Coordinates of C-alpha atoms and ligand atoms in Angstrom, one line a residue:
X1 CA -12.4 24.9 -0.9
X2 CA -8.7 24.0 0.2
X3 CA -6.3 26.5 -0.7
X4 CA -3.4 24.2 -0.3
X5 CA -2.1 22.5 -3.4
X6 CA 0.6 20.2 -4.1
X7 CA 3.3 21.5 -6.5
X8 CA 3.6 19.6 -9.6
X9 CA 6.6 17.1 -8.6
X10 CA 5.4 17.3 -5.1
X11 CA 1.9 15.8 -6.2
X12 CA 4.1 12.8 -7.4
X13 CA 6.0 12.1 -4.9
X14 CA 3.1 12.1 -2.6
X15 CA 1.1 9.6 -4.9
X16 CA 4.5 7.8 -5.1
X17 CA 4.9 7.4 -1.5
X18 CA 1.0 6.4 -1.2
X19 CA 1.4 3.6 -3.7
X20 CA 5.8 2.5 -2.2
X21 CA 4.9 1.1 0.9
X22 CA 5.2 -2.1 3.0
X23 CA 3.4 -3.5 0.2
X24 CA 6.5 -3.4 -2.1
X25 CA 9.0 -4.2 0.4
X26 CA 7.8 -6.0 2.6
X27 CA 4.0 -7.9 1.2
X28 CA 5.4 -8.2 -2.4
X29 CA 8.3 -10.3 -2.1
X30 CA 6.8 -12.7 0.7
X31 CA 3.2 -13.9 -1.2
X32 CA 5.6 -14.0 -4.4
X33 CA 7.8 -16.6 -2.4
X34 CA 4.1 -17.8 -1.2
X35 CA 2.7 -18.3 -4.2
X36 CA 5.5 -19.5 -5.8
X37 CA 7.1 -16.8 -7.9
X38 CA 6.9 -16.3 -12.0
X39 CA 3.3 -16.8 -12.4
X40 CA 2.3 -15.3 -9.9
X41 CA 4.3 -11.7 -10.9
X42 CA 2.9 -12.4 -14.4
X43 CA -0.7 -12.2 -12.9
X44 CA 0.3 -9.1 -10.6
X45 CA 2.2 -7.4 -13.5
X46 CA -1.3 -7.8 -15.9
X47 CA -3.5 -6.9 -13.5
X48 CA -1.9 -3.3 -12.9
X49 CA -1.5 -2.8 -16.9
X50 CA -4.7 -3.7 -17.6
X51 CA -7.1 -3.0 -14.3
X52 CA -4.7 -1.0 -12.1
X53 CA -3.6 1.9 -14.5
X54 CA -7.1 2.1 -15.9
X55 CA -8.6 2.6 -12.4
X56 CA -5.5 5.3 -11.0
X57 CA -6.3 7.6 -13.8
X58 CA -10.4 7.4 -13.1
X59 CA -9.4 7.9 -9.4
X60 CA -7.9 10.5 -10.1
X61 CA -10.5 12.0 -11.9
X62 CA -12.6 11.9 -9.4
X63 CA -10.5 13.7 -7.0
X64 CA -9.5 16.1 -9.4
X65 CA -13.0 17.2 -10.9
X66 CA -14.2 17.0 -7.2
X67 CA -11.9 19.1 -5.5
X68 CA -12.9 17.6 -2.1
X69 CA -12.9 14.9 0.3
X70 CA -14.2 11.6 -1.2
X71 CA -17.7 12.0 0.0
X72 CA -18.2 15.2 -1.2
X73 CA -16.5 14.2 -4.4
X74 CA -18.4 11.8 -5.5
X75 CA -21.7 13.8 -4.2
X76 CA -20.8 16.7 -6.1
X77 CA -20.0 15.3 -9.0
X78 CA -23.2 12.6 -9.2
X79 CA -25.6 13.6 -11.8
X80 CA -28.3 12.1 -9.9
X81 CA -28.8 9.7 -6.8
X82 CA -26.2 11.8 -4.8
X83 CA -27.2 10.7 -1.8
X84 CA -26.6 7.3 -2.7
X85 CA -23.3 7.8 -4.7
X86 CA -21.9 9.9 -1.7
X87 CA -21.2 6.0 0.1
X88 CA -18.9 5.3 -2.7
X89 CA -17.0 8.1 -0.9
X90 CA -17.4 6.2 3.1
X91 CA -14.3 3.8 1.1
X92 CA -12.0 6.3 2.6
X93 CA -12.8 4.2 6.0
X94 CA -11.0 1.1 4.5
X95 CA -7.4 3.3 4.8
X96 CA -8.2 3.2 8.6
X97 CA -8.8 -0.4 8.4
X98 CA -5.6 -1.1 6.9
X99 CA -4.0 1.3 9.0
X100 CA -4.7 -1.2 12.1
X101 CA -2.0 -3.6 11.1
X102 CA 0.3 -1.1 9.3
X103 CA 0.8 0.7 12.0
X104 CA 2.1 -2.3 13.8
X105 CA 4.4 -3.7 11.2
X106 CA 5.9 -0.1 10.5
X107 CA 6.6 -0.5 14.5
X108 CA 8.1 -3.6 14.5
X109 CA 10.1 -2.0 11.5
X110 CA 11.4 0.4 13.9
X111 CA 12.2 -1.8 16.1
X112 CA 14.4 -3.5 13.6
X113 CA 16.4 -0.7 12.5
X114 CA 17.0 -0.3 16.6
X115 CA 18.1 -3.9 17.6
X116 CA 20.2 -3.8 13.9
X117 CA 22.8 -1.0 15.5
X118 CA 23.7 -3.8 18.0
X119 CA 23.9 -6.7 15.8
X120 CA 21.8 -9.4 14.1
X121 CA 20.8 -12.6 15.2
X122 CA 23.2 -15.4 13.8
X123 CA 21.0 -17.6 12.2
X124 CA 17.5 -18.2 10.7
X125 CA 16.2 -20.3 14.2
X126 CA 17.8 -17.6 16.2
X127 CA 16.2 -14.9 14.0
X128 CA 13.4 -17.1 14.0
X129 CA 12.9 -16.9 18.0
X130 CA 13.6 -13.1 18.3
X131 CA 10.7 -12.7 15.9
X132 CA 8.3 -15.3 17.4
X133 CA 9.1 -13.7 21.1
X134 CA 8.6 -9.8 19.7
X135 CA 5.7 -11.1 18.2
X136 CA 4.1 -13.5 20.8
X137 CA 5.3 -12.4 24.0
X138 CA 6.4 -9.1 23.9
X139 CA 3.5 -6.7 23.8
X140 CA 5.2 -3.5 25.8
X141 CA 7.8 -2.9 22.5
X142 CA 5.0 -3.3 20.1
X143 CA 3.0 -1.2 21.4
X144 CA 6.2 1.4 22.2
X145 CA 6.8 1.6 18.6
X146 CA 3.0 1.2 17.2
X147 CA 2.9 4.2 19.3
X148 CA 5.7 6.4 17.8
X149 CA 4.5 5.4 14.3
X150 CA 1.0 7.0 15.3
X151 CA 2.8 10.1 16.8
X152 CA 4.8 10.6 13.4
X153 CA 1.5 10.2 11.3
X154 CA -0.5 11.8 13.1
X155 CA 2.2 14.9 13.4
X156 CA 2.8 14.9 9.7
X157 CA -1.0 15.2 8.6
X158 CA -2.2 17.9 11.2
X159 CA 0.6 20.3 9.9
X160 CA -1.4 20.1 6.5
X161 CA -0.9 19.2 2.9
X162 CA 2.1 21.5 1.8
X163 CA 3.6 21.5 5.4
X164 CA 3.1 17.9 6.6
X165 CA 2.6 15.5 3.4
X166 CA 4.3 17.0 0.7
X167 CA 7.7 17.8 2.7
X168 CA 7.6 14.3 4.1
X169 CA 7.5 12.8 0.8
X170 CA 10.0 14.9 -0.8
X171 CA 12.1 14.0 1.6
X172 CA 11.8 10.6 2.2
X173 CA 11.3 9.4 -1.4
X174 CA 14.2 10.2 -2.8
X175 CA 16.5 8.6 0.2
X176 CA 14.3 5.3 -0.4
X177 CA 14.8 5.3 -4.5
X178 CA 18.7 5.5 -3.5
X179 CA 19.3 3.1 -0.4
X180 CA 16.7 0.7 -2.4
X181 CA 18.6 1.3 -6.1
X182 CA 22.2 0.9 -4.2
X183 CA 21.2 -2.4 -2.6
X184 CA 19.6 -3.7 -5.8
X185 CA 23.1 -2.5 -7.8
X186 CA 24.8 -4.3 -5.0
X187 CA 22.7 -7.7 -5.4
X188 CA 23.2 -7.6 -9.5
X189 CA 27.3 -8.8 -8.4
X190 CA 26.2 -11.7 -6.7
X191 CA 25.6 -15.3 -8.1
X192 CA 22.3 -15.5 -6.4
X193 CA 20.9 -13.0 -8.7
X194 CA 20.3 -15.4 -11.7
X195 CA 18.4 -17.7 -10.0
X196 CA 16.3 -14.7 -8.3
X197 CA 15.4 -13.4 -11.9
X198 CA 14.7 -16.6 -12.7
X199 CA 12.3 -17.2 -9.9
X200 CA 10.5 -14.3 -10.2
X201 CA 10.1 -14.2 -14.2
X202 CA 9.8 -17.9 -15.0
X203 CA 5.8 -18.8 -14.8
X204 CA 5.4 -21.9 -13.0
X205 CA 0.9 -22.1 -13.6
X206 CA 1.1 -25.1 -11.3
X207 CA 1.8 -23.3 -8.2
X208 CA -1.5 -21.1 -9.5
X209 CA -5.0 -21.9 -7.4
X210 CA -8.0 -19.2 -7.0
X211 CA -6.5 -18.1 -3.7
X212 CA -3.4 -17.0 -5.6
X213 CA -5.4 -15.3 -7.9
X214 CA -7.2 -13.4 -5.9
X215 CA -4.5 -11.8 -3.4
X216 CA -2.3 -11.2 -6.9
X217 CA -5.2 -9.4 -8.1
X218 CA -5.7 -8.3 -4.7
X219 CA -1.9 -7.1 -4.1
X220 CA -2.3 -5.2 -7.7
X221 CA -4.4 -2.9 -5.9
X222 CA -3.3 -2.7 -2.6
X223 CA 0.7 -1.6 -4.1
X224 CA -0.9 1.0 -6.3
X225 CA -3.4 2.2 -3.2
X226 CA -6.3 2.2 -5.4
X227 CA -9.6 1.7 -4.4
X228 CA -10.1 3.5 -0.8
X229 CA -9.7 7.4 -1.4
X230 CA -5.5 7.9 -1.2
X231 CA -5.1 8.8 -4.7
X232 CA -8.8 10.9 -4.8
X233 CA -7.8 12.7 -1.7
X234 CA -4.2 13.6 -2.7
X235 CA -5.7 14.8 -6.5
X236 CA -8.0 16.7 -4.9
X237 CA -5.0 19.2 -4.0
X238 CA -3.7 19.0 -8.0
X239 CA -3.6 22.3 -9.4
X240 CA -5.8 22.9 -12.5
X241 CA -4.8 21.8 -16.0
X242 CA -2.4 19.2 -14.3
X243 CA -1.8 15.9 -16.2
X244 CA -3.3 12.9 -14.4
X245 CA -1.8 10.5 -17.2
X246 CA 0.9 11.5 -17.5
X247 CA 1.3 11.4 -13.3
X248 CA -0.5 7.9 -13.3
X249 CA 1.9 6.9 -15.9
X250 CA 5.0 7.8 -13.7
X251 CA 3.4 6.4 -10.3
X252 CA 2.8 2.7 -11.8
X253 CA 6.1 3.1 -13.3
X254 CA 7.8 3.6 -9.8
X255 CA 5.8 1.8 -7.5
X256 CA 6.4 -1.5 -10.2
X257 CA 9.9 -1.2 -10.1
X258 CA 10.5 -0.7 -6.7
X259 CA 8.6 -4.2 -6.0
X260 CA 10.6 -6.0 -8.5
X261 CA 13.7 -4.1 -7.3
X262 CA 13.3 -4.8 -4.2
X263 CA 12.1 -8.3 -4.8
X264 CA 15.0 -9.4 -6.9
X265 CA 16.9 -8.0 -4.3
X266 CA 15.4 -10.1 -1.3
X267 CA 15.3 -13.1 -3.8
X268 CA 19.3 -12.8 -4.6
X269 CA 20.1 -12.5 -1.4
X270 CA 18.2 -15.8 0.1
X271 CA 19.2 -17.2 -2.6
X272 CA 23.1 -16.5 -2.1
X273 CA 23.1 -17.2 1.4
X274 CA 20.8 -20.0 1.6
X275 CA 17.2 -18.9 3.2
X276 CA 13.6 -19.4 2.0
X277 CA 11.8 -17.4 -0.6
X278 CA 8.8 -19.1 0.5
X279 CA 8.9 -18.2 4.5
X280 CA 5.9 -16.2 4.7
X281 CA 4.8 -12.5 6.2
X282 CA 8.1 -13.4 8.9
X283 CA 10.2 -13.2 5.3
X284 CA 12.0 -9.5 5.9
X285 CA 12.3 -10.3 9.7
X286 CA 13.5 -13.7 9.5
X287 CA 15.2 -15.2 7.1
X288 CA 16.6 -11.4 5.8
X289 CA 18.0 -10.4 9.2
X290 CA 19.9 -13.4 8.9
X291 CA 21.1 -13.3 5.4
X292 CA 22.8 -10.0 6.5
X293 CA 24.5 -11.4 9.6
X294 CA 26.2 -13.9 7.3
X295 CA 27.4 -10.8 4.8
X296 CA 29.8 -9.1 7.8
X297 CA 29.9 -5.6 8.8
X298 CA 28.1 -5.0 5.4
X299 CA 25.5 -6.5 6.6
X300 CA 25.1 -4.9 9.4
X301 CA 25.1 -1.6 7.3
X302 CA 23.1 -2.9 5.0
X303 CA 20.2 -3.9 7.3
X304 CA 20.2 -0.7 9.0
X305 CA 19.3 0.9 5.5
X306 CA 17.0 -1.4 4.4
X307 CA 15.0 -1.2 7.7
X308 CA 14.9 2.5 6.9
X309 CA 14.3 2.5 3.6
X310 CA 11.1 -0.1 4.7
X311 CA 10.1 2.5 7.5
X312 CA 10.2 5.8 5.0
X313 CA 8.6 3.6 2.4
X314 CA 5.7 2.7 5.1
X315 CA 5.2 6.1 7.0
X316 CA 4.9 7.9 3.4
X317 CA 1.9 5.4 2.8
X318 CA 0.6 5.4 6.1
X319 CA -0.1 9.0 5.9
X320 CA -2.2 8.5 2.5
X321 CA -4.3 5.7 4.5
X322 CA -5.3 8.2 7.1
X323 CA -5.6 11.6 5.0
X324 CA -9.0 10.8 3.2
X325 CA -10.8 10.8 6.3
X326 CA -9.0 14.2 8.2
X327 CA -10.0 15.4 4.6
X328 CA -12.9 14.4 5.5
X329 CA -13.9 15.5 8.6
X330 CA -12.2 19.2 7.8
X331 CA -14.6 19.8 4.8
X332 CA -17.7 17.9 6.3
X333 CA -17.6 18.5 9.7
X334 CA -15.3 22.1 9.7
X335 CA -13.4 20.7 12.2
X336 CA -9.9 21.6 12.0
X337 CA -7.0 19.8 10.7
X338 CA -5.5 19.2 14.5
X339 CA -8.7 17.7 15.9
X340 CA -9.3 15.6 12.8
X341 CA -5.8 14.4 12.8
X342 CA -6.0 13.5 16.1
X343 CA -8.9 11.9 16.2
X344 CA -8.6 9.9 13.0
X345 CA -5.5 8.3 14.0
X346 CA -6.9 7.4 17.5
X347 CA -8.8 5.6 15.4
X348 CA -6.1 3.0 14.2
X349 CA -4.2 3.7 17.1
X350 CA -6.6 2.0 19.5
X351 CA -7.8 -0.7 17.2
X352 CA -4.0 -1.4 16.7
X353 CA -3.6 -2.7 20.1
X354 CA -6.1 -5.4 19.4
X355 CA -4.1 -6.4 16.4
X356 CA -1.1 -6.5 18.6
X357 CA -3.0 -8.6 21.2
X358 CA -4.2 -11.1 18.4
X359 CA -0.8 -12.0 18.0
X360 CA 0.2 -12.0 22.0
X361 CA 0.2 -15.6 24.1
X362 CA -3.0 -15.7 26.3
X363 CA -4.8 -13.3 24.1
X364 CA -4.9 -14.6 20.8
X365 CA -7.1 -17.3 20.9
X366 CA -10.0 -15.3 22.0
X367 CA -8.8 -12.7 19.1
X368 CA -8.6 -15.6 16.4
X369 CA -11.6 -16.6 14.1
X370 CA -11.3 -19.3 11.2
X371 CA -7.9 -19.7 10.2
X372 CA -6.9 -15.7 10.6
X373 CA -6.5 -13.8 13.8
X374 CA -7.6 -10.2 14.1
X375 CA -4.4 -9.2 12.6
X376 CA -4.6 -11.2 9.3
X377 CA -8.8 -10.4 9.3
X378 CA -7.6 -7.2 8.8
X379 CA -5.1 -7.5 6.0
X380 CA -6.9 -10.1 4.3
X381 CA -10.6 -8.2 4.4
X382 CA -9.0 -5.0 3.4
X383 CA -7.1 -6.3 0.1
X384 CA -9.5 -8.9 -1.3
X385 CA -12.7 -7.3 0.1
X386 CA -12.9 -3.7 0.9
X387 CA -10.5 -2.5 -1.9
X388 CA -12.0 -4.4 -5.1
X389 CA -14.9 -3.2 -3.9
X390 CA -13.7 0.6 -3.9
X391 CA -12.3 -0.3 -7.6
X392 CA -15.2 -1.3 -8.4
X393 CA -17.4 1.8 -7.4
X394 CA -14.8 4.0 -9.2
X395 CA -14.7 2.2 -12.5
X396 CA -18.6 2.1 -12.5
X397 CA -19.0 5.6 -11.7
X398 CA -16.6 7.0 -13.9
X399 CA -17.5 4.5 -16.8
X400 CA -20.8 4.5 -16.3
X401 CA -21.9 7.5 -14.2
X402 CA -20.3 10.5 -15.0
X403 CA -21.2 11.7 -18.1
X404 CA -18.3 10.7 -21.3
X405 CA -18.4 14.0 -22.4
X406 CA -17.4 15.4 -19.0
X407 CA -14.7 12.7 -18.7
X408 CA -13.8 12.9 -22.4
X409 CA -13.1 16.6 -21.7
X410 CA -10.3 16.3 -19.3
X411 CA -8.8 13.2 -20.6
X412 CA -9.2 13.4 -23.9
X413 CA -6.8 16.2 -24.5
X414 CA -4.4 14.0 -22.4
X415 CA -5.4 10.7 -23.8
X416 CA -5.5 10.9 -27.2
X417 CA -6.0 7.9 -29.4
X418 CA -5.9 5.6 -26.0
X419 CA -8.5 7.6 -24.5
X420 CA -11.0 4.8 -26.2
X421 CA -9.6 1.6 -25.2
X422 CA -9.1 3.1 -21.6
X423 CA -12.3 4.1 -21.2
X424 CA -13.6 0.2 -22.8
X425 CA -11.1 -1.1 -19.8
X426 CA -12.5 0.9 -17.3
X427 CA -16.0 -0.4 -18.7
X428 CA -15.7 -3.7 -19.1
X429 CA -12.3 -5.1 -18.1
X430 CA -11.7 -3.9 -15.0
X431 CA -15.6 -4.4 -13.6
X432 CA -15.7 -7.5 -15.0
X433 CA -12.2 -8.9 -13.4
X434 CA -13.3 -7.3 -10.1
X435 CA -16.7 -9.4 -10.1
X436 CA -14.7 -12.4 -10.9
X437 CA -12.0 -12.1 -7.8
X438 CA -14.6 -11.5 -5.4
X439 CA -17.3 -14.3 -6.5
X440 CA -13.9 -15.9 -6.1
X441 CA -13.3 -14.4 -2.6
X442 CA -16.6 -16.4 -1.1
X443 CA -14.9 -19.8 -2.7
X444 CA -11.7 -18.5 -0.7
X445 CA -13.4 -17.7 2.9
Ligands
LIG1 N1 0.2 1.2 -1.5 C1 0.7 1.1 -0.1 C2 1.6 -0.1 0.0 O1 1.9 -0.7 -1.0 C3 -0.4 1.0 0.9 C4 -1.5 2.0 0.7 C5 -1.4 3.4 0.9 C6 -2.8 1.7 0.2 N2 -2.6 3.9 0.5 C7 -3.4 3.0 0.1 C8 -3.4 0.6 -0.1 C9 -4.7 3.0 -0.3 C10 -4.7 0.6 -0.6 C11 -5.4 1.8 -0.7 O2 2.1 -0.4 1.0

């Protein structure tokens, strides 16, 4: 159907980018300082052995044996009930869900790197108050920059697969594994370091309660960007005979160490400068800005990169949020890639602004429901609801729908020996553990 296909290292970078985003960098470190560090990265780190790496590879499989958008993926490859199974595809709407709120943080990450090139606020109440005013008052530079990130998405997915999402992410990725490797080298000198290690890798249970549970469990999916369509979509471009172990293999491998890179990195420097592991979503524009301020002029430099490293890291994800449905709406409703582009990301775009009102004076109480505004509804629906849920569809319909010897076929050339206890995790494991964090989920709401 599609005639463009990734190349074989361009197909990794692009999963790579999907699963490095904001949820490394940015989500990663703050609900570890949340939640109270080691136990909580034990529970992450098991999840994504034992549920995420199971579920990547069915993923995709499903993309890859499909060869379309997720819809018609999982229609065409349904032995029966297809017009049931094709709503196991409709997950692809969740990336546009998520995309409501990502959009906005990657703009107020732009908006970072901008007011870094003429200095940093001095310390953690002033940083503090240039946060809460962007945030609570000023609405005209969020949406000046939730703008431009819609402009760059939307730019990069209408010039196509090869063109748009591949070059991007070759790009991109590569400057992000540096500037985040060079800052993580740098934070190995300082004192702080030990006690970040330490943080992060010694299991405290106590700080353990179902809500932890669930947004660790939660997170595991979100940083690998299973369970909405990113991974099918992008597979569906894989060229025959390619190996989806070995490229699952390599993606959970990066995307893993980047969030403990980048949170040991965060972690030393708090720690060596004295802020807060525990300060919330406001942690990489609060108590980081600044750290820096307090390091000198390599500070300065240093926040300029890992702004940008956090932006490439975000608009490389952002783009796998939004591809499933262009894909989509190119093969379902033959409109081309422009229009679908467009109209996809107007999507987000509009529905973005809401987010940003939820968190503006005068508007957010009448945008604010429970404990969450729209902002957080969004994040919190999307990782502990929508994307379980997607896991879940995928590991029933490849363990239980598809038939073993058509699965067996492609995987268990690739698989060998492990092709049996992956296929008993996909079964039973990871179905199971899903079921369990969202019967969890209601206790939670
Ligand atoms: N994984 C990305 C992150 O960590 C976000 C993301 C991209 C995503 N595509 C996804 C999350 C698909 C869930 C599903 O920021």
């Amino acid at each position: 159907m599609k005639i463009a296909r990734f190349s074989r290292i361009g197909f990794i970078m692009a999963a790579a980018g999907s699963a490095v985003g904001l949820g490394n960098i940015w989500k990663f470190p703050y609900i570890t300082g949340e939640y109270g560090g080691g136990a909580f990265v034990l529970i992450y780190l098991v999840t994504v052995l034992l549920i995420g790496f199971s579920i990547m590879i069915a993923e995709m499989l499903i993309g890859y044996l499909g060869r379309a958008d997720t819809v018609s993926s999982f229609e065409n490859l349904a032995p029966t009930r297809k017009h049931l199974w094709k709503f196991g595809g409709f997950q692809s709407l969740a990336g546009l869900f998520v995309m409501i709120y990502y959009s906005v943080v990657i703009g107020w990450i732009f908006h970072y790197i901008v007011s870094a090139l003429f200095g940093l606020p001095s310390s953690v109440d002033e940083a503090k108050t240039v946060f809460s005013t962007m945030l609570h008052s000023d609405f005209k530079t969020q949406l000046f920059y939730h703008t431009l990130s819609f402009l760059i998405v939307t730019f990069v997915i209408a010039r196509g697969i090869k063109g748009g999402i591949e070059k991007l992410n070759m790009v991109l990725m590569p400057m992000l594994f540096i500037i985040v490797g060079v800052m993580f080298l740098y934070a190995t000198t300082l004192d702080g370091f030990h006690k970040a290690v330490e943080f992060m890798f010694k299991p405290d249970f106590s700080k353990i309660n179902s809500t932890a549970f669930v947004t660790a469990v939660g997170h595991a999916f979100f940083t690998l960007s299973l369970g909405m369509g990113s991974i099918m979509t992008y597979s569906a471009s894989l060229e025959k005979n390619a190996n989806l172990v070995k490229s699952s293999i390599i993606v959970v491998i990066l995307d893993t160490a980047i969030a403990l890179f980048a949170g040991l990195m965060l972690f030393t420097f708090l720690y060596e400068y004295g802020g807060q592991p525990s300060s919330g979503p406001g942690l990489v524009f609060i108590s980081l800005p600044s750290v820096f301020y307090q390091m000198g002029m390599l500070g300065n430099i240093f926040a300029v990169m890992f702004f940008v490293s956090l932006a490439f890291a975000g608009l490389t994800s952002a783009v796998s949020l939004v591809e499933p449905m262009v894909q989509y709406f190119i093969d379902r409703f033959s409109w081309g890639r422009k229009k679908a582009s467009v109209m996809t990301s107007l999507f987000f775009y509009i529905v973005g602004i809401v987010a940003i009102l939820s968190h503006i004076d005068g508007y957010s109480s009448y945008l604010t429901w429970g404990s969450r505004n729209f902002f957080d509804w969004a994040d919190f629906l999307t990782a502990a609801f929508m994307l379980p849920v997607g896991g879940l569809i995928m590991s029933v319909f490849v363990g239980y729908v598809l038939p073993k010897s058509q699965v067996e076929k492609v995987l268990r050339p690739q698989l060998g020996r492990t092709f049996e206890v992956w296929y008993f995790s996909l079964r039973y494991i990871a179905p199971v553990s899903l079921v369990i964090v969202m019967l969890n989920l209601v206790g939670v709401l």
